[in-house]
Coordinates of C-alpha atoms in Angstrom, one line a residue:
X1 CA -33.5 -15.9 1.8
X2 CA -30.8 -18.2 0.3
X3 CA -27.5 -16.6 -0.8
X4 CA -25.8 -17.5 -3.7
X5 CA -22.1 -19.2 -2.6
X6 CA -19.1 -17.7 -4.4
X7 CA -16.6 -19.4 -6.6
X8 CA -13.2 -17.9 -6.0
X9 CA -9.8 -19.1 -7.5
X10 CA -6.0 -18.8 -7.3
X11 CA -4.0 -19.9 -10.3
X12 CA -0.1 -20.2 -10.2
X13 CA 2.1 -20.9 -12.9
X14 CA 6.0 -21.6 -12.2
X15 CA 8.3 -21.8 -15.6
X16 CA 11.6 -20.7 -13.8
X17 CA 12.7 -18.4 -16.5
X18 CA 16.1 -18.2 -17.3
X19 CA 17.2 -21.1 -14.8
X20 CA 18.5 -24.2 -15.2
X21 CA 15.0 -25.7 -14.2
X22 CA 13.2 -23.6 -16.9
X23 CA 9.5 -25.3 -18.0
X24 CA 7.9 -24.2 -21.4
X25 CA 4.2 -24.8 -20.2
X26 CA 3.2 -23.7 -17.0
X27 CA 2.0 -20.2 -17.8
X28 CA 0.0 -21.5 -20.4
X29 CA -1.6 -24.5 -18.4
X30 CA -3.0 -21.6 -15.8
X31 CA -4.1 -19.1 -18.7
X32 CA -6.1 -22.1 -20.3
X33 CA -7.6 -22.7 -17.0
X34 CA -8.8 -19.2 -16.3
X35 CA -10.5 -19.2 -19.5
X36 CA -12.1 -22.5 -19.0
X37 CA -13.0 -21.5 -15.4
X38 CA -14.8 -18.0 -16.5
X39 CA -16.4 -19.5 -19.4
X40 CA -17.6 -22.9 -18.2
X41 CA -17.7 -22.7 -14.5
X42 CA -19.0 -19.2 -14.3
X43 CA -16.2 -17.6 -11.8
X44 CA -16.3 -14.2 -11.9
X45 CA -13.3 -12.8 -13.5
X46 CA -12.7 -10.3 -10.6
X47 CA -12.2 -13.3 -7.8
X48 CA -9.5 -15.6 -10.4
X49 CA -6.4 -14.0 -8.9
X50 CA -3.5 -15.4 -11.3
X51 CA 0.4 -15.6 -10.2
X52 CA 3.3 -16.4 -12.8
X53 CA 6.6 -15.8 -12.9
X54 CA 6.7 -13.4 -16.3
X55 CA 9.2 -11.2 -15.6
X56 CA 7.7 -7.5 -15.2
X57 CA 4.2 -9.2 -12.9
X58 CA 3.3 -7.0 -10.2
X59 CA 3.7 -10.0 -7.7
X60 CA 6.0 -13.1 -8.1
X61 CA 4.6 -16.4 -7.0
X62 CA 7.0 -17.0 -4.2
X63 CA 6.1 -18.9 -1.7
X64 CA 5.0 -16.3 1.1
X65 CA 2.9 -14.9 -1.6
X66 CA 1.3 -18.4 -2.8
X67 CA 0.2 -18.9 1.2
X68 CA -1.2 -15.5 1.5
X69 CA -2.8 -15.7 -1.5
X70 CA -4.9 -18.6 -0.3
X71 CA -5.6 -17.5 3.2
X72 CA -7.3 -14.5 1.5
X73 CA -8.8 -16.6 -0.6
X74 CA -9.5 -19.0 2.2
X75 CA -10.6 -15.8 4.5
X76 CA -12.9 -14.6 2.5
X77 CA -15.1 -17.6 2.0
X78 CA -18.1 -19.0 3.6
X79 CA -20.4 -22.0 3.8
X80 CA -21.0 -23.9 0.4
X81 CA -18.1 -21.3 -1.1
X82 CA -16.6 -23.2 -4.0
X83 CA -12.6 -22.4 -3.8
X84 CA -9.9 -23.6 -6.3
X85 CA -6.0 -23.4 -6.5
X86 CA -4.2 -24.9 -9.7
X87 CA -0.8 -25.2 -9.2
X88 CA 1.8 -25.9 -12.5
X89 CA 5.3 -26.2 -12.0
X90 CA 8.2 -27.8 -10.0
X91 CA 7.4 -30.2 -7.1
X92 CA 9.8 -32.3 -4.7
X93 CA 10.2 -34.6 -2.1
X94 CA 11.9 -33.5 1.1
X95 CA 12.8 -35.0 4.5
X96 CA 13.4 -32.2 7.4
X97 CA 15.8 -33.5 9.3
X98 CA 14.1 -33.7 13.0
X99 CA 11.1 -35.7 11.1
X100 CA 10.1 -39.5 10.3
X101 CA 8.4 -38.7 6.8
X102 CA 9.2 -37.0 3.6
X103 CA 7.5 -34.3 2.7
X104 CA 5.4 -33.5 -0.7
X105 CA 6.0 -30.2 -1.7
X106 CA 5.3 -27.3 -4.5
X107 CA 8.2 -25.4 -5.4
X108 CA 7.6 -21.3 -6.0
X109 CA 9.5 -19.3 -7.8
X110 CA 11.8 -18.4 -5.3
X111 CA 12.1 -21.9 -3.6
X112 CA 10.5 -21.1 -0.6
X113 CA 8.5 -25.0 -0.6
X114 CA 4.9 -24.8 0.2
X115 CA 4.4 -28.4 1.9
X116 CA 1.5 -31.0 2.4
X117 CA 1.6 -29.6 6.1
X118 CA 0.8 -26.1 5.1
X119 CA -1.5 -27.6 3.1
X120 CA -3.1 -29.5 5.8
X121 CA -2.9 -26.2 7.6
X122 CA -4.7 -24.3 4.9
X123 CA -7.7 -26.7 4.5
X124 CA -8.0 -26.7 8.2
X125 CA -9.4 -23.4 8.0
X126 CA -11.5 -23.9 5.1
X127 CA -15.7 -22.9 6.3
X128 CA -18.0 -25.9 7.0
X129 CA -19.7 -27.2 3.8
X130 CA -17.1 -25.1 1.5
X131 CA -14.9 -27.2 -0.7
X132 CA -11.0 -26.5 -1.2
X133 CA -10.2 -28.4 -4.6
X134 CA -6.7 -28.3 -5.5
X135 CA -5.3 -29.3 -8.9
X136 CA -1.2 -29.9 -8.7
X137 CA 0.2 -30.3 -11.9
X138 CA 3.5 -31.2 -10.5
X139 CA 6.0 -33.9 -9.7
X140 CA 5.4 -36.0 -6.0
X141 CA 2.0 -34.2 -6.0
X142 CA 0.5 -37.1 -4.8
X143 CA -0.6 -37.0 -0.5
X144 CA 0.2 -32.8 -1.1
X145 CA -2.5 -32.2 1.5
X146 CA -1.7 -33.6 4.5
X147 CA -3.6 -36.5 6.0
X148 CA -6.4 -37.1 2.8
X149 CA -8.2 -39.9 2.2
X150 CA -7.2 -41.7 -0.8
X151 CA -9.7 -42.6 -3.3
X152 CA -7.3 -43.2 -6.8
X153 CA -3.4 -43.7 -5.8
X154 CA -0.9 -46.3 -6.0
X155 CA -3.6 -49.3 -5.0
X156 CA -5.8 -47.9 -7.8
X157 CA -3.3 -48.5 -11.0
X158 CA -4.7 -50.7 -13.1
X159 CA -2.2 -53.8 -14.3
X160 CA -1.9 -51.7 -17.9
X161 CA -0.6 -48.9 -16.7
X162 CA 2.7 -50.7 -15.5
X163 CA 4.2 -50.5 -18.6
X164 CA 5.1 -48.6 -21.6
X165 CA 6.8 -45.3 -22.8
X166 CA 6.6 -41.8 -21.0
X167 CA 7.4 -40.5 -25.1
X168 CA 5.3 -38.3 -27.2
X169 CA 5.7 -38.1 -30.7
X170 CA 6.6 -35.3 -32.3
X171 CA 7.2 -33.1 -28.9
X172 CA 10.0 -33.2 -25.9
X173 CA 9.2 -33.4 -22.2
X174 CA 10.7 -32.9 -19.4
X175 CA 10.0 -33.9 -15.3
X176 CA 8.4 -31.3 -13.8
X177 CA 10.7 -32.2 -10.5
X178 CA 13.7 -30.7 -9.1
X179 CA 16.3 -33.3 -6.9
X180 CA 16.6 -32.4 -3.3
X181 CA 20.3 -31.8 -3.8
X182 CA 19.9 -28.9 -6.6
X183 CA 17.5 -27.4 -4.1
X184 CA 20.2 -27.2 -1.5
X185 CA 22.7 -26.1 -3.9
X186 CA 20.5 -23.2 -5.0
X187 CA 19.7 -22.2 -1.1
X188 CA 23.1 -22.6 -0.5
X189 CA 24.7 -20.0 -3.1
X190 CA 21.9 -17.9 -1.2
X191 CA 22.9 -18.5 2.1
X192 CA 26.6 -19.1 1.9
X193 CA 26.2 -21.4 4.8
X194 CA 27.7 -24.7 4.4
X195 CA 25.1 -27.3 5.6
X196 CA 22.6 -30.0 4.1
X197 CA 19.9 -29.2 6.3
X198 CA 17.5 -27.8 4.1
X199 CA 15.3 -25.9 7.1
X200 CA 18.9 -24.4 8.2
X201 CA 19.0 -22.4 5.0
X202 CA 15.2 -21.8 4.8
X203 CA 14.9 -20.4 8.2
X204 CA 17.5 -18.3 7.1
X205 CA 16.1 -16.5 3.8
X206 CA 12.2 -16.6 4.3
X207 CA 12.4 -16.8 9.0
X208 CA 8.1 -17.5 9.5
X209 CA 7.5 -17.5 5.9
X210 CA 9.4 -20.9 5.9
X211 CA 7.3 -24.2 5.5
X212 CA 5.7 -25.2 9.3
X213 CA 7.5 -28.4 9.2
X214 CA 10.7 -26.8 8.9
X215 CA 9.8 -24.3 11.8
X216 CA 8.3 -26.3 14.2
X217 CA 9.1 -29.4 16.7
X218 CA 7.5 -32.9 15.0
X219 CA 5.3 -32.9 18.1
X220 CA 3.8 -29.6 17.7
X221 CA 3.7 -30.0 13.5
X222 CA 1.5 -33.2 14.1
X223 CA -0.7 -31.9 16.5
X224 CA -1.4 -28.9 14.3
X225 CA -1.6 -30.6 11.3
X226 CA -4.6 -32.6 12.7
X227 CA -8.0 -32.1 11.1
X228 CA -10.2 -29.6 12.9
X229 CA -13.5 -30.7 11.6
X230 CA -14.9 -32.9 8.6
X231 CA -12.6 -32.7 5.9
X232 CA -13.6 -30.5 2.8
X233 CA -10.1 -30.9 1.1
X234 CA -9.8 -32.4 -2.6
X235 CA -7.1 -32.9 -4.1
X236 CA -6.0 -34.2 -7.7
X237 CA -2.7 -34.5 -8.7
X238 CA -0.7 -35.0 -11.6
X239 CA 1.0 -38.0 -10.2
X240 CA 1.2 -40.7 -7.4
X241 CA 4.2 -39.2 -5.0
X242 CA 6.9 -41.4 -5.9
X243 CA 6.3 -40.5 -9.6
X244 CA 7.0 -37.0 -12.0
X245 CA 4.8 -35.1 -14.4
X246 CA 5.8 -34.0 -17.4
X247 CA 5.9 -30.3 -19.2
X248 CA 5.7 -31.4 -23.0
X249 CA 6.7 -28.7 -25.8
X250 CA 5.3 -28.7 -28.9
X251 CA 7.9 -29.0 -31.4
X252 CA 6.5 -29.1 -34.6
X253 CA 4.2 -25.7 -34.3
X254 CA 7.4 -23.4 -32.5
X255 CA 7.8 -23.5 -29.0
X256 CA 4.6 -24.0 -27.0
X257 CA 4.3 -26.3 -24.3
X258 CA 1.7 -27.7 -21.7
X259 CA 1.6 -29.5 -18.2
X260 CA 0.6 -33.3 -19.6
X261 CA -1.9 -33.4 -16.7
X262 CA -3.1 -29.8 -17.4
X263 CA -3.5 -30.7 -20.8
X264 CA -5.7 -34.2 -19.8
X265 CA -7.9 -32.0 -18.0
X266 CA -8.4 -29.3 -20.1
X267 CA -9.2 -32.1 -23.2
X268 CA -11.3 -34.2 -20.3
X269 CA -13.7 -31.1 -19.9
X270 CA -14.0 -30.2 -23.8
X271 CA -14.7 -33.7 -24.6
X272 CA -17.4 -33.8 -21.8
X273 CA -19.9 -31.2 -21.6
X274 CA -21.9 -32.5 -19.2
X275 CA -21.3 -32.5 -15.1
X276 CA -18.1 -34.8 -13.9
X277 CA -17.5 -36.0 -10.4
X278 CA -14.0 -35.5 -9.2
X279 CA -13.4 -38.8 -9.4
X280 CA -14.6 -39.2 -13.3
X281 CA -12.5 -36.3 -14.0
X282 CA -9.3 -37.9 -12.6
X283 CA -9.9 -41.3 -14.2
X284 CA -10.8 -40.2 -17.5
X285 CA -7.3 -37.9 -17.4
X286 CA -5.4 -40.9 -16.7
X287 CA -7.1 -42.1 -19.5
X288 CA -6.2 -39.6 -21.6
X289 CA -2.2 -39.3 -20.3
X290 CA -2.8 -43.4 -20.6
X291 CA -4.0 -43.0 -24.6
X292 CA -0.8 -40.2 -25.2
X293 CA 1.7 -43.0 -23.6
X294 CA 2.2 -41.1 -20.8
X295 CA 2.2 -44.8 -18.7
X296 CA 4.5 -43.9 -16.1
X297 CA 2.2 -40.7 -14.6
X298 CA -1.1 -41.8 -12.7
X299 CA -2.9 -38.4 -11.5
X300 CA -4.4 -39.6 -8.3
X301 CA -7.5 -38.5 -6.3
X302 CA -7.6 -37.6 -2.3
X303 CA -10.3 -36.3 -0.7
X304 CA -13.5 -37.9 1.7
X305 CA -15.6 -40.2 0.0
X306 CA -18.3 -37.6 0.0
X307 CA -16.3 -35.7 -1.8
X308 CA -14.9 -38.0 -4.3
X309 CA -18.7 -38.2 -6.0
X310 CA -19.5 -34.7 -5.9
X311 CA -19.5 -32.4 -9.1
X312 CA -16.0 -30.8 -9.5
X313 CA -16.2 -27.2 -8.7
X314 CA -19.5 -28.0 -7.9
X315 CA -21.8 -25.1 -5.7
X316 CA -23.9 -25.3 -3.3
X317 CA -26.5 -22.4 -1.7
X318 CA -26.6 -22.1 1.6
X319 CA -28.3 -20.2 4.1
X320 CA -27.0 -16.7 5.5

C-alpha cells in the first residue's frame, strides 16, 4: 500500500515592532505565503504553523521557539515528507570568538540568533528521501545551512547584475540587516555585563537555548555539524552572504510593505502555473528583483544537485 507523504510548514515573520529595527513587510510576506501554500501546493491548513511578532500572538517567534518549532516539524516527518520553513526578517553576520568563520544567522524577535550550524543541525535530522526547503528572506542568508552545496551564489552572477541602483520608484526600502555592534548593544542593556563577546551575553539570557556555536568548543561544533547521511537540505535565499535584502513599503497606496525576495517569489509562482525546479524558481526571482532594479541582491540556491532539479515543494509517495 503506498502512503501518501505529508506537506508540513513553519512560517515566521519578524517586523520588530516598536524598535529601532522595525520592518513594514514581514508579516505580510508569510500571510501571502500561507495562502499560496494552501491553495497551490495543497498543505493542509492544520500542519502551516505561523509565528509573528503581532503583539497579543499566543507564541512569539523567539528563537527557542523558531528551533522547536522545526524539530516538531522535523519530528514528525517521514520518508518523501515535503517540509518548508520561510523565514522574513533580520539576518546578520557574526564571528564567535573561539571560531575561524563567521557565522550566517536569522535574527528572532528576541535576538536569540538561530545560525547556519543549527541549521546544519536541523537538517541533519531530517528522514531519508524527505526534503527540508528553506526560504530566508533575509540579509547574509546566503551558506545559512551549514555545509550546502552551492548551485547559484557569488560564481553564478551574471556580468549585468554588477551594476545599477538598489531604488524602487515610488516606494522606500530598507536592509533587512542589523550590524553586529547594535546586536551587542541590545544584549548588553539586557545583560548589563560589559563585554563584546556576543556568546558571553547569549549564554547569559537564553543558557542551552543559545546558538550551538556559541555553546560549544569549535572541535566538537564541527564534528556535529557534519552531515549524517545524503543531504536533503535546500536552501534559497534572499541574497549571496556578503549582501542585504530589502523590506520595500509601498508608499503611494498607505503603508504596506513586502520582503523584495518574498515578493519575487510570490510574482515568480503567479506568473508560472506550471511545475518549477528550485533552481528555475531562484533564477527567474533574480530576474524579477533584476527587472525592479534591485541589482545589488542575488537570491542564491544551495542544495545537492539532485536537489537543485527537483520540483519545489515537490512530493513524493513512499512506501510504509
Amino acid at each position: 500500500m503506498v502512503e501518501k507523504a505529508q506537506k508540513m510548514a513553519l512560517l515566521v515573520g519578524c517586523n520588530y515592532p516598536n524598535t529601532p529595527h522595525e520592518l513594514r513587510g514581514c508579516h505580510n510576506d508569510v500571510l501571502a505565503m500561507h495562502e499560496v501554500l494552501v491553495d497551490r501546493f495543497g498543505f493542509d491548513p492544520v500542519r502551516v504553523a505561523l509565528l509573528i511578532d503581532k503583539p497579543g500572538s499566543s507564541i512569539m517567534p523567539t528563537g527557542a521557539n523558531i528551533k522547536k518549532a522545526l524539530e516538531k516539524m522535523i519530528g514528525q516527518a517521514k520518508p518523501g515528507d515535503v517540509l518548508f520553513f520561510h523565514f522574513s526578517g533580520h539576518g546578520t553576520l557574526i564571528k564567535p570568538h573561539f571560531s575561524s568563520k563567521k557565522e550566517e544567522a536569522i535574527v528572532p524577535c528576541d535576538f536569540n540568533l538561530v545560525t547556519s550550524a543549527d541549521f546544519r543541525e536541523l537538517v541533519n535530522h531530517v528522514p531519508e528521501r524527505a526534503t527540508f526547503t528553506f526560504l530566508s528572506d533575509s540579509c547574509h542568508s546566503g551558506g545559512l545551512i551549514d555545509k550546502e552545496t552551492e548551485q547559484i551564489g557569488p560564481s553564478s552572477i551574471h556580468k549585468e547584475d554588477k551594476f545599477g541602483s538598489f531604488e524602487v520608484s515610488g516606494n522606500s526600502h530598507k536592509p533587512k540587516t542589523i550590524p553586529v555592534q547594535s546586536i551587542i548593544e541590545h544584549l548588553t542593556s539586557l545583560t548589563n555585563i560589559s563585554t563584546s563577546d556576543i556568546a558571553t551575553h547569549l549564554m547569559e539570557l537564553f543558557g542551552p537555548d543559545a546558538s550551538l556555536p556559541f555553546r560549544t568548543p569549535p572541535h566538537e561544533h564541527d564534528s556535529m555539524a557534519k552531515p549524517l547521511k545524503p543531504d536533503e537540505g535546500i536552501l534559497l535565499s534572499g541574497c549571496q552572504a556578503n549582501e542585504t535584502s530589502a523590506d520595500v513599503e509601498i508608499t503611494e497606496n498607505g503603508r504596506m510593505g513586502y520582503g523584495a525576495f518574498s515578493h519575487a517569489i510570490q510574482m515568480v509562482l503567479k506568473e508560472n502555473l506550471s511545475p518549477l525546479s528550485n533552481r528555475q524558481i531562484v533564477l527567474l526571482a533574480r530576474n524579477t528583483l533584476r527587472m525592479q532594479h534591485f541589482n545589488k541582491q542575488h537570491p542564491c540556491l544551495y542544495c545537492n544537485d539532485e536537489n537543485a532539479d527537483a520540483i519545489f515543494l515537490s512530493q513524493v509517495d513512499h512506501q510504509p
